[in-house]
Short mmCIF file of C-alpha atoms in Angstrom, two decimals:
data_model
loop_
_atom_site.label_atom_id
_atom_site.label_comp_id
_atom_site.label_asym_id
_atom_site.label_seq_id
_atom_site.Cartn_x
_atom_site.Cartn_y
_atom_site.Cartn_z
CA MET A 1 0.00 0.00 0.00
CA ARG A 2 1.42 3.34 -1.03
CA ARG A 3 1.63 5.89 1.80
CA ASN A 4 1.92 9.37 0.30
CA GLU A 5 1.73 11.02 3.71
CA PHE A 6 5.29 9.91 4.50
CA GLU A 7 6.85 11.26 1.31
CA VAL A 8 8.88 14.49 1.23
CA MET A 9 8.74 17.23 -1.37
CA ARG A 10 10.94 20.00 0.01
CA GLU A 11 14.42 19.71 -1.43
CA GLU A 12 15.96 21.72 1.39
CA GLU A 13 14.73 19.13 3.92
CA ILE A 14 16.28 16.33 1.90
CA GLU A 15 19.56 18.22 1.53
CA ALA A 16 19.64 18.99 5.25
CA PHE A 17 19.20 15.30 6.10
CA LEU A 18 21.84 14.18 3.59
CA SER A 19 24.24 16.78 4.99
CA GLU A 20 23.72 15.48 8.53
CA MET A 21 24.43 11.87 7.57
CA SER A 22 27.75 10.47 6.38
CA PHE A 23 27.00 6.81 5.65
CA GLY A 24 24.83 5.05 3.09
CA PHE A 25 24.39 1.85 1.08
CA LEU A 26 25.39 1.54 -2.56
CA GLY A 27 23.53 -1.04 -4.64
CA THR A 28 25.25 -2.42 -7.75
CA LEU A 29 24.64 -5.26 -10.18
CA GLY A 30 27.38 -7.47 -11.56
CA GLU A 31 27.75 -8.87 -15.04
CA ASP A 32 26.51 -12.23 -13.72
CA GLY A 33 23.32 -10.62 -12.44
CA HIS A 34 24.28 -10.90 -8.78
CA PRO A 35 23.55 -7.76 -6.72
CA ARG A 36 25.83 -6.23 -4.12
CA VAL A 37 25.15 -3.70 -1.38
CA THR A 38 28.20 -1.81 -0.13
CA PRO A 39 28.15 0.29 3.06
CA ILE A 40 30.10 3.44 2.22
CA ASN A 41 30.78 7.02 3.31
CA TYR A 42 29.46 9.76 1.05
CA VAL A 43 28.99 13.48 0.59
CA TYR A 44 26.12 15.14 -1.27
CA HIS A 45 26.93 18.27 -3.26
CA GLN A 46 25.00 20.16 -5.93
CA GLY A 47 22.61 17.28 -6.56
CA MET A 48 25.27 14.55 -6.79
CA PHE A 49 26.68 11.96 -4.40
CA TYR A 50 30.44 11.44 -4.07
CA MET A 51 32.14 8.43 -2.52
CA HIS A 52 35.61 6.92 -2.64
CA GLY A 53 37.43 3.62 -2.26
CA SER A 54 39.84 1.22 -3.87
CA ARG A 55 40.26 1.23 -7.65
CA PHE A 56 39.91 -2.58 -7.61
CA GLY A 57 37.49 -5.10 -6.19
CA GLU A 58 34.00 -6.52 -6.69
CA LYS A 59 32.29 -3.14 -6.41
CA MET A 60 34.44 -1.68 -9.18
CA ASP A 61 33.92 -4.81 -11.30
CA HIS A 62 30.17 -4.34 -10.95
CA LEU A 63 30.38 -0.68 -11.95
CA ALA A 64 32.50 -1.52 -14.98
CA ALA A 65 29.84 -4.01 -16.09
CA ASN A 66 26.86 -1.81 -15.26
CA PRO A 67 27.08 1.81 -14.08
CA ALA A 68 23.40 1.88 -13.01
CA VAL A 69 23.15 2.03 -9.22
CA SER A 70 20.89 2.79 -6.31
CA PHE A 71 21.99 4.56 -3.14
CA SER A 72 20.14 4.74 0.16
CA VAL A 73 20.63 6.71 3.36
CA ALA A 74 18.46 6.16 6.43
CA GLU A 75 18.31 6.93 10.13
CA GLU A 76 15.95 5.42 12.67
CA TYR A 77 14.86 7.92 15.31
CA ALA A 78 12.59 5.92 17.62
CA ILE A 79 10.91 2.56 18.05
CA ILE A 80 7.20 3.07 18.74
CA PRO A 81 5.78 0.20 20.84
CA SER A 82 2.23 -0.95 20.15
CA TYR A 83 1.14 -0.20 23.71
CA PHE A 84 1.68 3.53 23.19
CA THR A 85 -1.64 3.54 21.33
CA ASP A 86 -3.23 0.09 21.86
CA PRO A 87 -3.19 -1.95 25.10
CA LEU A 88 -3.78 -5.29 23.36
CA MET A 89 -2.94 -5.45 19.64
CA ALA A 90 0.60 -5.65 18.26
CA CYS A 91 -0.36 -3.97 14.96
CA PRO A 92 0.55 -0.34 15.87
CA ALA A 93 4.18 -1.23 16.66
CA THR A 94 6.45 0.64 14.25
CA SER A 95 9.53 2.84 13.97
CA TYR A 96 9.93 6.48 12.99
CA PHE A 97 12.70 7.30 10.55
CA LYS A 98 14.05 9.37 7.69
CA SER A 99 15.23 7.74 4.47
CA VAL A 100 16.41 8.93 1.07
CA THR A 101 16.94 6.71 -1.97
CA ALA A 102 18.56 7.73 -5.24
CA SER A 103 18.81 5.85 -8.51
CA GLY A 104 21.06 6.82 -11.37
CA ARG A 105 24.46 6.10 -12.84
CA VAL A 106 27.99 6.17 -11.49
CA GLU A 107 30.77 8.08 -13.18
CA ILE A 108 34.41 7.51 -12.26
CA VAL A 109 36.03 10.87 -11.50
CA GLN A 110 39.40 11.24 -13.23
CA ASP A 111 40.09 14.94 -12.80
CA LEU A 112 42.44 15.47 -9.86
CA GLU A 113 40.99 18.87 -9.01
CA GLU A 114 37.49 17.41 -8.77
CA LYS A 115 38.87 14.58 -6.64
CA ALA A 116 40.54 17.13 -4.36
CA ALA A 117 37.28 19.09 -4.10
CA ALA A 118 35.38 15.91 -3.22
CA PHE A 119 37.86 14.99 -0.49
CA THR A 120 37.65 18.52 0.86
CA LEU A 121 33.90 18.01 1.20
CA PHE A 122 34.52 14.75 3.03
CA MET A 123 36.94 16.42 5.43
CA ASN A 124 34.55 19.33 6.03
CA LYS A 125 31.92 16.80 7.08
CA LEU A 126 34.03 14.25 8.95
CA GLN A 127 36.71 16.53 10.42
CA PRO A 128 35.23 20.03 10.56
CA GLU A 129 37.78 21.14 13.16
CA GLY A 130 40.55 21.05 10.51
CA GLY A 131 44.03 19.96 11.58
CA TYR A 132 45.35 19.07 8.12
CA ALA A 133 46.95 20.75 5.13
CA PRO A 134 44.40 21.89 2.50
CA ILE A 135 43.79 19.23 -0.12
CA ASP A 136 45.34 20.62 -3.28
CA ALA A 137 45.80 18.63 -6.49
CA ALA A 138 48.89 20.73 -7.20
CA ASN A 139 50.54 19.53 -3.99
CA PRO A 140 52.79 16.57 -4.93
CA LYS A 141 52.11 14.89 -1.60
CA TYR A 142 48.38 14.87 -2.34
CA ALA A 143 48.57 14.37 -6.12
CA SER A 144 49.99 10.84 -5.92
CA ARG A 145 47.33 9.81 -3.42
CA LEU A 146 44.56 11.35 -5.47
CA ARG A 147 45.70 9.40 -8.52
CA GLY A 148 45.72 6.16 -6.51
CA VAL A 149 42.18 6.31 -5.15
CA ALA A 150 38.86 5.85 -6.91
CA VAL A 151 36.32 8.65 -6.54
CA LEU A 152 32.78 7.85 -7.65
CA ARG A 153 30.15 10.39 -8.62
CA ILE A 154 26.49 9.32 -8.66
CA VAL A 155 24.39 11.40 -11.04
CA PRO A 156 20.82 10.67 -9.90
CA ASP A 157 17.92 10.21 -12.28
CA ARG A 158 15.52 10.18 -9.35
CA ILE A 159 15.65 10.92 -5.64
CA THR A 160 12.81 9.92 -3.34
CA ALA A 161 12.52 10.54 0.38
CA LYS A 162 10.33 9.27 3.18
CA PHE A 163 10.19 10.83 6.63
CA LYS A 164 7.84 8.80 8.81
CA PHE A 165 6.73 10.54 12.01
CA GLY A 166 3.10 9.63 12.56
CA GLN A 167 1.59 11.69 9.75
CA ASN A 168 -1.06 8.99 9.30
CA LEU A 169 -2.26 9.14 12.93
CA THR A 170 -5.33 10.85 14.25
CA GLU A 171 -4.72 13.74 16.62
CA ASP A 172 -5.62 11.54 19.61
CA LYS A 173 -3.26 8.73 18.57
CA ARG A 174 -0.49 11.24 17.87
CA GLU A 175 -0.89 12.67 21.35
CA GLN A 176 -0.67 9.16 22.85
CA VAL A 177 2.61 8.57 21.00
CA LEU A 178 3.95 11.93 22.21
CA GLN A 179 3.03 11.06 25.78
CA GLY A 180 4.71 7.67 25.46
CA LEU A 181 7.91 9.19 24.10
CA ASP A 182 7.88 11.88 26.78
CA ALA A 183 7.55 9.29 29.54
CA ARG A 184 10.28 7.09 28.05
CA GLY A 185 12.66 9.98 27.36
CA ARG A 186 15.67 8.14 26.02
CA GLY A 187 17.87 8.33 22.93
CA LYS A 188 16.29 10.53 20.29
CA ASP A 189 12.82 10.51 21.86
CA ARG A 190 12.78 14.27 22.48
CA GLU A 191 13.95 15.01 18.93
CA THR A 192 11.37 12.56 17.61
CA MET A 193 8.65 14.44 19.49
CA GLU A 194 9.61 17.66 17.75
CA LEU A 195 9.61 15.93 14.38
CA ILE A 196 6.17 14.45 15.06
CA ARG A 197 4.83 17.92 15.83
CA SER A 198 6.39 19.49 12.74
CA SER A 199 5.32 16.57 10.51
CA ALA A 200 1.70 17.07 11.48
CA CYS A 201 1.77 19.94 8.96
CA PRO A 202 0.83 18.82 5.39
CA HIS A 203 3.96 20.23 3.70
CA MET A 204 6.00 17.01 3.42
CA GLN A 205 3.90 14.89 1.08
CA GLN A 206 5.54 14.46 -2.30
CA THR A 207 8.84 13.30 -3.80
CA LEU A 208 11.40 15.08 -5.94
CA ALA A 209 10.31 12.72 -8.71
CA PRO A 210 7.24 10.46 -8.76
CA ASP A 211 7.82 6.97 -7.36
CA PRO A 212 4.93 4.62 -8.12
CA TYR A 213 6.55 1.82 -6.10
CA SER A 214 6.83 3.63 -2.78
CA GLU A 215 5.40 1.48 0.03
CA GLU A 216 5.05 1.90 3.76
CA GLU A 217 7.77 0.16 5.72
#
């Protein structure tokens, strides 16, 4: 069953989530038809995903055979027990999360300056405090390393996003979930409560591109 109420239309919300996260899952398909999912760090910049790794291996063999890929990023915010809203039935048990999935093609970045720019983005995300020499393709110490590493650029054909925070609940059920999270008060429960309140507004209900196969998780 398709659940439009969980889909996201505002590009700035998707970009904000992708900027917060640093880890996703790259789906590839080999020449023999066998799929592979690779956990991998990434950065998202100007509508494209960048990632890096070895120039050799099964992942690179898959990409050489078929550059079409999918890439997913997700974060679970809170488990919602069934008894928050129903004292007997297990059916309401669920989790609240954000997820983004892209499909498109991978291009192997060859230009050293673009590689340097991509690694600068990685460092800005993973080591924002600095503490290293600027990554410059003209620096011989960096140039040899940049030549030796593979940098992948995903050019998406489609990006879809789902942020599930009780948009399908009645006001009474939503309040019961909020009370349950408030009483539990652990992990990201407080943040989840704020997201539930903001998601009650009807502004998050479309994708960047139509996805007829979107289903509730």
